[in-house]
Short mmCIF file of C-alpha atoms in Angstrom, two decimals:
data_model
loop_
_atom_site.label_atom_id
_atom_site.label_comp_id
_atom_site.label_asym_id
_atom_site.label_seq_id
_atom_site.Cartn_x
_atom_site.Cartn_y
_atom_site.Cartn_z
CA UNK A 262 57.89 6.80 -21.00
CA UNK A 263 55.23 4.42 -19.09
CA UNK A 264 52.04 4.31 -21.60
CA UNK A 265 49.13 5.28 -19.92
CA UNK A 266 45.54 3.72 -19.70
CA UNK A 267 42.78 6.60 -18.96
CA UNK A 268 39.78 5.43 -17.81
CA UNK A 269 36.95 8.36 -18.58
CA UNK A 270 33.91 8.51 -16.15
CA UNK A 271 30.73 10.78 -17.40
CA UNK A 272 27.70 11.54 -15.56
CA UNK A 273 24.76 8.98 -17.19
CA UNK A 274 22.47 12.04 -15.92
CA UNK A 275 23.64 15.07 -18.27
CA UNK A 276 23.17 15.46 -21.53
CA UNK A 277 25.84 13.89 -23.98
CA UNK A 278 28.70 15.51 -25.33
CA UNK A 279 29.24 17.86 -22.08
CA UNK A 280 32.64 17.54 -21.23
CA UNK A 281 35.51 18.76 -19.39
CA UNK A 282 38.81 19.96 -21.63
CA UNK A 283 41.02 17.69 -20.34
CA UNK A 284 38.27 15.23 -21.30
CA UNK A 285 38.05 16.75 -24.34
CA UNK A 286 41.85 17.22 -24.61
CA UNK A 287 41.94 12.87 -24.02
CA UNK A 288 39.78 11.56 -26.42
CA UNK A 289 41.16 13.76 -29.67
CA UNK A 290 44.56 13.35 -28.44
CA UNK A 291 44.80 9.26 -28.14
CA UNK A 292 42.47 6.00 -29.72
CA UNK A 293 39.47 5.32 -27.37
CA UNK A 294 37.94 1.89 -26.69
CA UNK A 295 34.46 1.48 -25.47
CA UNK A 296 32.53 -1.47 -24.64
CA UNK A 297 29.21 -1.07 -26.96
CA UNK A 298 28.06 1.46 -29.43
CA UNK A 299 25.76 4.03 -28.03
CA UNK A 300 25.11 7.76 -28.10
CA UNK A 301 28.87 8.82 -26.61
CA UNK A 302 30.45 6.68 -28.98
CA UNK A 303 28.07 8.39 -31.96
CA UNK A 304 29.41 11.79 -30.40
CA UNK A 305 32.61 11.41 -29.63
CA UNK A 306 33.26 9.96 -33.72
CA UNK A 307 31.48 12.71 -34.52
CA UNK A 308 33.90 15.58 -33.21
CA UNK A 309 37.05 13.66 -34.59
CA UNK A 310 37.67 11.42 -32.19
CA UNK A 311 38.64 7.54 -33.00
CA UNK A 312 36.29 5.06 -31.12
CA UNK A 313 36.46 1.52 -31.66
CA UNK A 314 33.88 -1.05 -29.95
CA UNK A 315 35.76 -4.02 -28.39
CA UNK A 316 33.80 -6.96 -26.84
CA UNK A 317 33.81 -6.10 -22.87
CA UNK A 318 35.47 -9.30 -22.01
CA UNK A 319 38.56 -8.62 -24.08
CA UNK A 320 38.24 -5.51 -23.03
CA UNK A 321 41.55 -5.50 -20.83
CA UNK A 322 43.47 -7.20 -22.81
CA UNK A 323 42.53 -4.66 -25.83
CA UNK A 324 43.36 -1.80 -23.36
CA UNK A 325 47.02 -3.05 -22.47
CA UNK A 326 47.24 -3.59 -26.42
CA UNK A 327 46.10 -0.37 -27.45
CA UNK A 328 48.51 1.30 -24.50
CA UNK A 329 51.90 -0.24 -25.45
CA UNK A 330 51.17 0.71 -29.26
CA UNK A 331 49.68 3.99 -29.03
CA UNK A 332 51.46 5.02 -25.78
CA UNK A 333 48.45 5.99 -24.35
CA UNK A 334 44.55 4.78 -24.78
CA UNK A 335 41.01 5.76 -23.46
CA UNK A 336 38.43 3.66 -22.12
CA UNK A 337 34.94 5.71 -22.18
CA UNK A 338 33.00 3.40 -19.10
CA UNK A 339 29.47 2.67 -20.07
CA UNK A 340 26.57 4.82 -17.81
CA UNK A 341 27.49 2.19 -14.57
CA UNK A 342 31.12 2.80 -14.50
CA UNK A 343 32.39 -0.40 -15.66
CA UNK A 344 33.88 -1.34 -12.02
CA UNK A 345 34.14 -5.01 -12.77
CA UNK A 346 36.36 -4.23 -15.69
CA UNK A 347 38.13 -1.75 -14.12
CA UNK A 348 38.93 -3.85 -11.07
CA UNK A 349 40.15 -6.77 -13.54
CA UNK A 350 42.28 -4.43 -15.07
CA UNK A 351 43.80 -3.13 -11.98
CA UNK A 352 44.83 -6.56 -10.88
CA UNK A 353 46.60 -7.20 -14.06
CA UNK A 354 48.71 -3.82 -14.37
CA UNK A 355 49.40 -4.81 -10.38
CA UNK A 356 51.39 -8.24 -11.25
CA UNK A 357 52.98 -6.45 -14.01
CA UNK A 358 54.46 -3.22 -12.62
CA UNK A 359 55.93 -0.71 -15.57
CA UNK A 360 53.63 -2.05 -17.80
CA UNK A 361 51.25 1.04 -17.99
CA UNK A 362 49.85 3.56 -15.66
CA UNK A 363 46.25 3.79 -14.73
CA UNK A 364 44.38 7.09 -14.28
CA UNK A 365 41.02 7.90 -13.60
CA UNK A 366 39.35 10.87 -15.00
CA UNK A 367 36.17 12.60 -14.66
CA UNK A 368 34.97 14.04 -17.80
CA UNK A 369 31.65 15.34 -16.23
CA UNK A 370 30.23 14.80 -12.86
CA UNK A 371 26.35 14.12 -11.30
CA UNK A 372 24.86 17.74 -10.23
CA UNK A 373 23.31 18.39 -7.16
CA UNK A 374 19.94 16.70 -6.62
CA UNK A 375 21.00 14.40 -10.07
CA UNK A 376 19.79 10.95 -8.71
CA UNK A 377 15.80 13.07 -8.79
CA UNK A 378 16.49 12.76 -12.51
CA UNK A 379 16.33 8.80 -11.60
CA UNK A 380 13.59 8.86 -9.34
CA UNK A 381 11.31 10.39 -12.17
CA UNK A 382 12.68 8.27 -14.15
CA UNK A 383 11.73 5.26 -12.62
CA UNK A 384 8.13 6.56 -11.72
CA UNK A 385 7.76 7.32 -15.39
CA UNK A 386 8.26 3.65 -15.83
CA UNK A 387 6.30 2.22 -13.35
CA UNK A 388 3.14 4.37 -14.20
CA UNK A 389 3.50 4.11 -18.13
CA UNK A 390 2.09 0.88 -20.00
CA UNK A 391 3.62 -2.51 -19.30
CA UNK A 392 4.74 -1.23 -15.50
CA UNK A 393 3.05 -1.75 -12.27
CA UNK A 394 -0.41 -2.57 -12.92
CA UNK A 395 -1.13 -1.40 -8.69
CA UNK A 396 0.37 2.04 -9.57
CA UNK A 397 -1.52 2.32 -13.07
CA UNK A 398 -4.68 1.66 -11.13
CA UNK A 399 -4.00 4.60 -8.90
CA UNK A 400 -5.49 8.04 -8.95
CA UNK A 401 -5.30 11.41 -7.00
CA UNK A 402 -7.95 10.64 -4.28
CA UNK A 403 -6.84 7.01 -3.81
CA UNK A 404 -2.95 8.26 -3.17
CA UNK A 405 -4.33 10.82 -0.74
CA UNK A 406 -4.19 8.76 2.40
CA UNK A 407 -1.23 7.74 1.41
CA UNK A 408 0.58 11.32 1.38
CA UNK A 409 -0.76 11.66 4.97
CA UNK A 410 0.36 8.30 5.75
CA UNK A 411 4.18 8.61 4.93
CA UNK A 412 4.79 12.50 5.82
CA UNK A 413 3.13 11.70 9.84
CA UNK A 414 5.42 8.67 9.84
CA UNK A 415 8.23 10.75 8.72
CA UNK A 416 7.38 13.42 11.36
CA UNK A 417 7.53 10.06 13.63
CA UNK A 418 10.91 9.87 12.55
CA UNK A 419 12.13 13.42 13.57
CA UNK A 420 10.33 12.85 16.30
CA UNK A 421 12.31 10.24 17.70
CA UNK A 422 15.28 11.76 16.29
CA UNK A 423 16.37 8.81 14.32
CA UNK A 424 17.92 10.51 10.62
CA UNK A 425 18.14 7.17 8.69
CA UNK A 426 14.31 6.65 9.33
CA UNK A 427 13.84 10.07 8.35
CA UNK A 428 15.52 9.92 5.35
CA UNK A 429 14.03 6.69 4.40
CA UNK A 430 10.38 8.14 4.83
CA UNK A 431 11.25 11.15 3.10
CA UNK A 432 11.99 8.81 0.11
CA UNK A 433 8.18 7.52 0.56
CA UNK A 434 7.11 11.09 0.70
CA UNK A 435 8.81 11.65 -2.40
CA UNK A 436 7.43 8.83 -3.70
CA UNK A 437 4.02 10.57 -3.54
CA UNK A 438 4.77 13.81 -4.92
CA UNK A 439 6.06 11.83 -7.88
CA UNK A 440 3.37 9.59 -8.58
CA UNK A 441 0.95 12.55 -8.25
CA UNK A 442 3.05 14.58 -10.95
CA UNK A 443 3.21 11.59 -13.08
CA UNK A 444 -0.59 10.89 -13.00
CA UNK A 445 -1.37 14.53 -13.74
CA UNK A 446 0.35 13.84 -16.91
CA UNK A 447 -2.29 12.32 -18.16
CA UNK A 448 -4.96 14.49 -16.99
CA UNK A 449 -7.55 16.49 -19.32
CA UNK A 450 -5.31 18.84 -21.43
CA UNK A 451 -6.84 21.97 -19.08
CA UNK A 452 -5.85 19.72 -16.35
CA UNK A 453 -2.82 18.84 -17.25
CA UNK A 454 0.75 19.52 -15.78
CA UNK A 455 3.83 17.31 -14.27
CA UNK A 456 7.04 17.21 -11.87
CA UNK A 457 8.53 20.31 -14.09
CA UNK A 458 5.95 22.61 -13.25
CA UNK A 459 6.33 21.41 -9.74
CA UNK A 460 9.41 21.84 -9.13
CA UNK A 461 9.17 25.42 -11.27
CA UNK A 462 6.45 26.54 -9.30
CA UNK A 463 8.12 25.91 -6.03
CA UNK A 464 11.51 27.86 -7.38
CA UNK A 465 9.90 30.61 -8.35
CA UNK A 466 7.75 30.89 -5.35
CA UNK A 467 11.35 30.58 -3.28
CA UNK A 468 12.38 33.40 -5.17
CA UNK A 469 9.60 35.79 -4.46
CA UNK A 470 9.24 35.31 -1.14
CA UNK A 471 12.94 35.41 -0.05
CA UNK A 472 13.63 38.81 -1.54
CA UNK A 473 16.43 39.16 1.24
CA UNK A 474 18.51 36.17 -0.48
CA UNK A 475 17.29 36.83 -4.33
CA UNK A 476 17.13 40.22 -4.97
CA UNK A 477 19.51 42.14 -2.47
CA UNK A 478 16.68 42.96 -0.17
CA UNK A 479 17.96 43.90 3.75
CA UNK A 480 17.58 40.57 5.55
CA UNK A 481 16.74 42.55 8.83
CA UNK A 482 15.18 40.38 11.67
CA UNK A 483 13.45 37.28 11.52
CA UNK A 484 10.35 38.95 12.63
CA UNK A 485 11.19 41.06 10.00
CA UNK A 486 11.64 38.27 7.54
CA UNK A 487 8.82 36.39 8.29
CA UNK A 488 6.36 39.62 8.32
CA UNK A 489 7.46 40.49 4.59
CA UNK A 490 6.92 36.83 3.64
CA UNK A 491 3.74 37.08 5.04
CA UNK A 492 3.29 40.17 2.84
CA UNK A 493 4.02 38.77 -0.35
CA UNK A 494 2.01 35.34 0.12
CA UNK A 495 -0.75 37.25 0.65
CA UNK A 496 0.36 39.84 -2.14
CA UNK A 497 0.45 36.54 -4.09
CA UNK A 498 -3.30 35.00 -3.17
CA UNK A 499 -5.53 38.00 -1.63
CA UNK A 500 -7.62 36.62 1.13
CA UNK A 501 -10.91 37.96 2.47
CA UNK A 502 -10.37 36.34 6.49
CA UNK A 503 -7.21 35.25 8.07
CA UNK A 504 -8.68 31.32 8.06
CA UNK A 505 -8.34 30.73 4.42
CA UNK A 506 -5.78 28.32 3.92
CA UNK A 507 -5.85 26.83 6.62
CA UNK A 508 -6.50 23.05 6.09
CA UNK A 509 -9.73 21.46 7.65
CA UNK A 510 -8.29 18.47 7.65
CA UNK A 511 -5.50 18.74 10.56
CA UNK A 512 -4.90 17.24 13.36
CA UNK A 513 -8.14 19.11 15.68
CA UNK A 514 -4.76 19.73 18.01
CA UNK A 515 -2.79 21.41 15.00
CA UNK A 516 -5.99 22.60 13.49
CA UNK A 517 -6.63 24.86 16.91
CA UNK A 518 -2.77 26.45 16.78
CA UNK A 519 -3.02 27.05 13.51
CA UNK A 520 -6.60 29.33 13.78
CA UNK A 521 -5.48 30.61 17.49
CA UNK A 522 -1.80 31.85 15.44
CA UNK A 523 -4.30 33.79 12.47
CA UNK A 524 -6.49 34.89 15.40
CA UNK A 525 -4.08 36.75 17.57
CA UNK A 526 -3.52 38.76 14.63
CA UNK A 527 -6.52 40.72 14.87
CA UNK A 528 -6.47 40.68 18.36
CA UNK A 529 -9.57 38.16 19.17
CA UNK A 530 -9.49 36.82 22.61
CA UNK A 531 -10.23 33.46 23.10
CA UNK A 532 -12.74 32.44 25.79
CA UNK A 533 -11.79 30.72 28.61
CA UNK A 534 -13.38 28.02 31.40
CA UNK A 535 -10.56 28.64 33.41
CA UNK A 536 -6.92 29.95 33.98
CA UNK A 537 -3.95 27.79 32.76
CA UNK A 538 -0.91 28.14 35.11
CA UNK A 539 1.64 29.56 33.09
CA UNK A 540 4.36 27.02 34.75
CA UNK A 541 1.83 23.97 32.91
CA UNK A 542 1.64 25.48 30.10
CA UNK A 543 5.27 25.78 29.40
CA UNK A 544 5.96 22.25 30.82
CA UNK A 545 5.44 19.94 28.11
CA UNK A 546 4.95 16.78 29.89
CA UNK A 547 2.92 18.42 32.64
CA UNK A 548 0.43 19.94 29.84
CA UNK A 549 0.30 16.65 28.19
CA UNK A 550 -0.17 14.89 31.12
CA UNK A 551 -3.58 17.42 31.98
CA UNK A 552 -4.56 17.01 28.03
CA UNK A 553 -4.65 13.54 28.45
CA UNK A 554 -6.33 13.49 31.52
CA UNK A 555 -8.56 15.55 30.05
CA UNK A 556 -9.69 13.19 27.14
CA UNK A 557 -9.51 10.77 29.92
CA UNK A 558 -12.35 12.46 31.99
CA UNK A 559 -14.55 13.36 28.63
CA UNK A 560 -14.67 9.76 27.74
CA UNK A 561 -15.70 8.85 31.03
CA UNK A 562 -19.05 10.91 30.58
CA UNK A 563 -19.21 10.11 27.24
CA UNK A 564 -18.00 13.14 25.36
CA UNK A 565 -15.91 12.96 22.01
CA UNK A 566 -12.92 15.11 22.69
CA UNK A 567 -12.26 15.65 19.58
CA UNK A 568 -15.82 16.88 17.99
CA UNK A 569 -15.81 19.11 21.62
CA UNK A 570 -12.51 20.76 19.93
CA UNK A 571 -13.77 21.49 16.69
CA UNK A 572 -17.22 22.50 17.79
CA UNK A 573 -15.32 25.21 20.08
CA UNK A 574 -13.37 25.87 16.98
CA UNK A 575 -16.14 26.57 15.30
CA UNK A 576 -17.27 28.64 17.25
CA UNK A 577 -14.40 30.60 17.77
CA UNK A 578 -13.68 30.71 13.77
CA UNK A 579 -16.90 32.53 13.60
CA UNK A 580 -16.02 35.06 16.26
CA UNK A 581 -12.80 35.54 14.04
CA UNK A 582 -15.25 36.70 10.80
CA UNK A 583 -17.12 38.59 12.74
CA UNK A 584 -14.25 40.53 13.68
CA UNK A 585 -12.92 40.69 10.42
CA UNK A 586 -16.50 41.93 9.14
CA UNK A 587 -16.74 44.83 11.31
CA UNK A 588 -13.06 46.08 10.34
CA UNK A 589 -14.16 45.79 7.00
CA UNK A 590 -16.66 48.27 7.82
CA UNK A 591 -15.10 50.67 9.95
CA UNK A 592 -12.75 50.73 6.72
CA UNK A 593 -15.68 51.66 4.55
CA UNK A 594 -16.99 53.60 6.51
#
């Protein structure tokens, strides 16, 4: 019978000791070699199994050894993989065919999103003492430009429909959230949370508000679906007028959409200078074309576009609490 060399990959990301039976099965039933002492070497001795440390440049040599006595060895690859090694050793069981068979096996593999585990990681280290001295400097409202920054040039990205820049800026974005959640570490102990309760917060949020997925609710419509999410935001964080949460700080352009979608809820009309042709309006570059123009003409006679939006805004926001005022009232009434 051909003795056999296994080589046994684990995931650097999950805690030790998890292992598949066959993995299991492997390193009780034959000697494993490793190339350095660590905590799967400490485990592995620990539940019976015999590990011996060989120097990593003998280490194919001690492999074909170990194989033709025992009939059959393991090497446990360090948290890279040991590809150099295992390339070197492939080479030399090629020019000697018979001499053992090489198999790979997974004894535990990287979950879903594992390589966040690394990005926190690495954060962690570049925001603790004796890292980046630019990122230690940092704070929440110096980072805040930033977050804008890297989520419009990712939108730039989808934009132009290029999906390697997007997922490139998304990494920046990410970047952010990260640094944020590792600052807040440090925070005043009322203050105080981090990338868990993130990432918890968001799940559990998911949860709630997609009833139809979570909890065997009827999926129904997606008018349907996005009324009752509606519902239980605002089941979640009463509001006293449609605006809140809205953020001041859009775009004027995204800022406008956002209070003319919350307005048409209670039915508020918004006043107009003049009828919009329906074809313009649902011609992209035709409407862009007259917004620009538009802008064009207002800087001409020296008018700020923009403060002209908000101001109308403004004005119309008010209209929207007055409205909301006098339901109130009819309801008390």
């Amino acid at each position: 019978m051909t003795a056999r060399i296994i080589l046994l990959v684990t995931s650097p990301r999950l805690p030790v000791g998890l292992l598949t039976a066959g993995a299991w099965d492997a390193v009780r039933a034959h000697p494993v070699l490793a190339g350095a002492e660590g905590e799967w070497t400490a485990a592995l001795r620990l539940c019976g199994a015999e590990v011996t440390v060989v120097d990593p440049h003998d280490a194919v040599e001690a492999l074909v050894a170990a194989a033709e006595t025992h009939g059959a060895v393991v090497w446990l690859a360090g948290p890279a993989g040991d590809q150099e090694m295992a390339r070197s050793l492939g080479l030399r069981l090629a020019r000697r065919p018979g001499l053992a068979d090489l198999e790979l096996l997974y004894g535990s593999w990287d979950p879903p999103g594992a390589r966040l585990l690394d990005a926190v990681a690495v954060i962690d280290r570049l925001a603790s003492p004796g890292g980046d001295p630019w990122k230690r400097a940092q704070t929440h409202q110096s980072l805040a430009r930033f977050l804008l920054e890297e989520a419009y040039e990712a939108y730039d990205a989808i934009v132009a429909g290029d999906s390697a820049a997007l997922r490139d800026e998304l990494g920046d974005v990410l970047l952010q959230v990260l640094l944020h959640a590792r600052f807040a570490e440090e925070a005043a102990e009322d203050e105080r949370w981090n990338v868990d309760d993130v990432a918890g917060g968001l799940v559990e949020k998911m949860i709630r508000r997609n009833p139809h997925v979570f909890a065997g609710a009827s999926a129904g419509t997606l008018d349907e679906i996005t009324e009752n999410w509606e519902r239980i935001k605002q089941e979640e964080k009463p509001r006293e007028s449609v605006l809140e949460g809205i953020s001041a700080t859009l775009p004027t352009l995204a800022y406008a959409g956002k209070v003319l979608e919350r307005s048409a809820r209670l039915g508020v009309p918004v006043p107009s200078s003049g009828q919009v042709e329906p074809e313009l309006a649902a011609d992209a570059d035709r409407l862009g074309g007259r917004l620009l123009a538009l802008v064009a003409a207002a800087r001409e006679h020296g008018v700020d576009a923009e403060a002209a939006l908000r101001a109308a805004l403004l004005a119309h926001t008010g209209r929207i609490r007055d409205a909301e005022q006098r339901a109130a009232g009819d309801r008390v009434g």
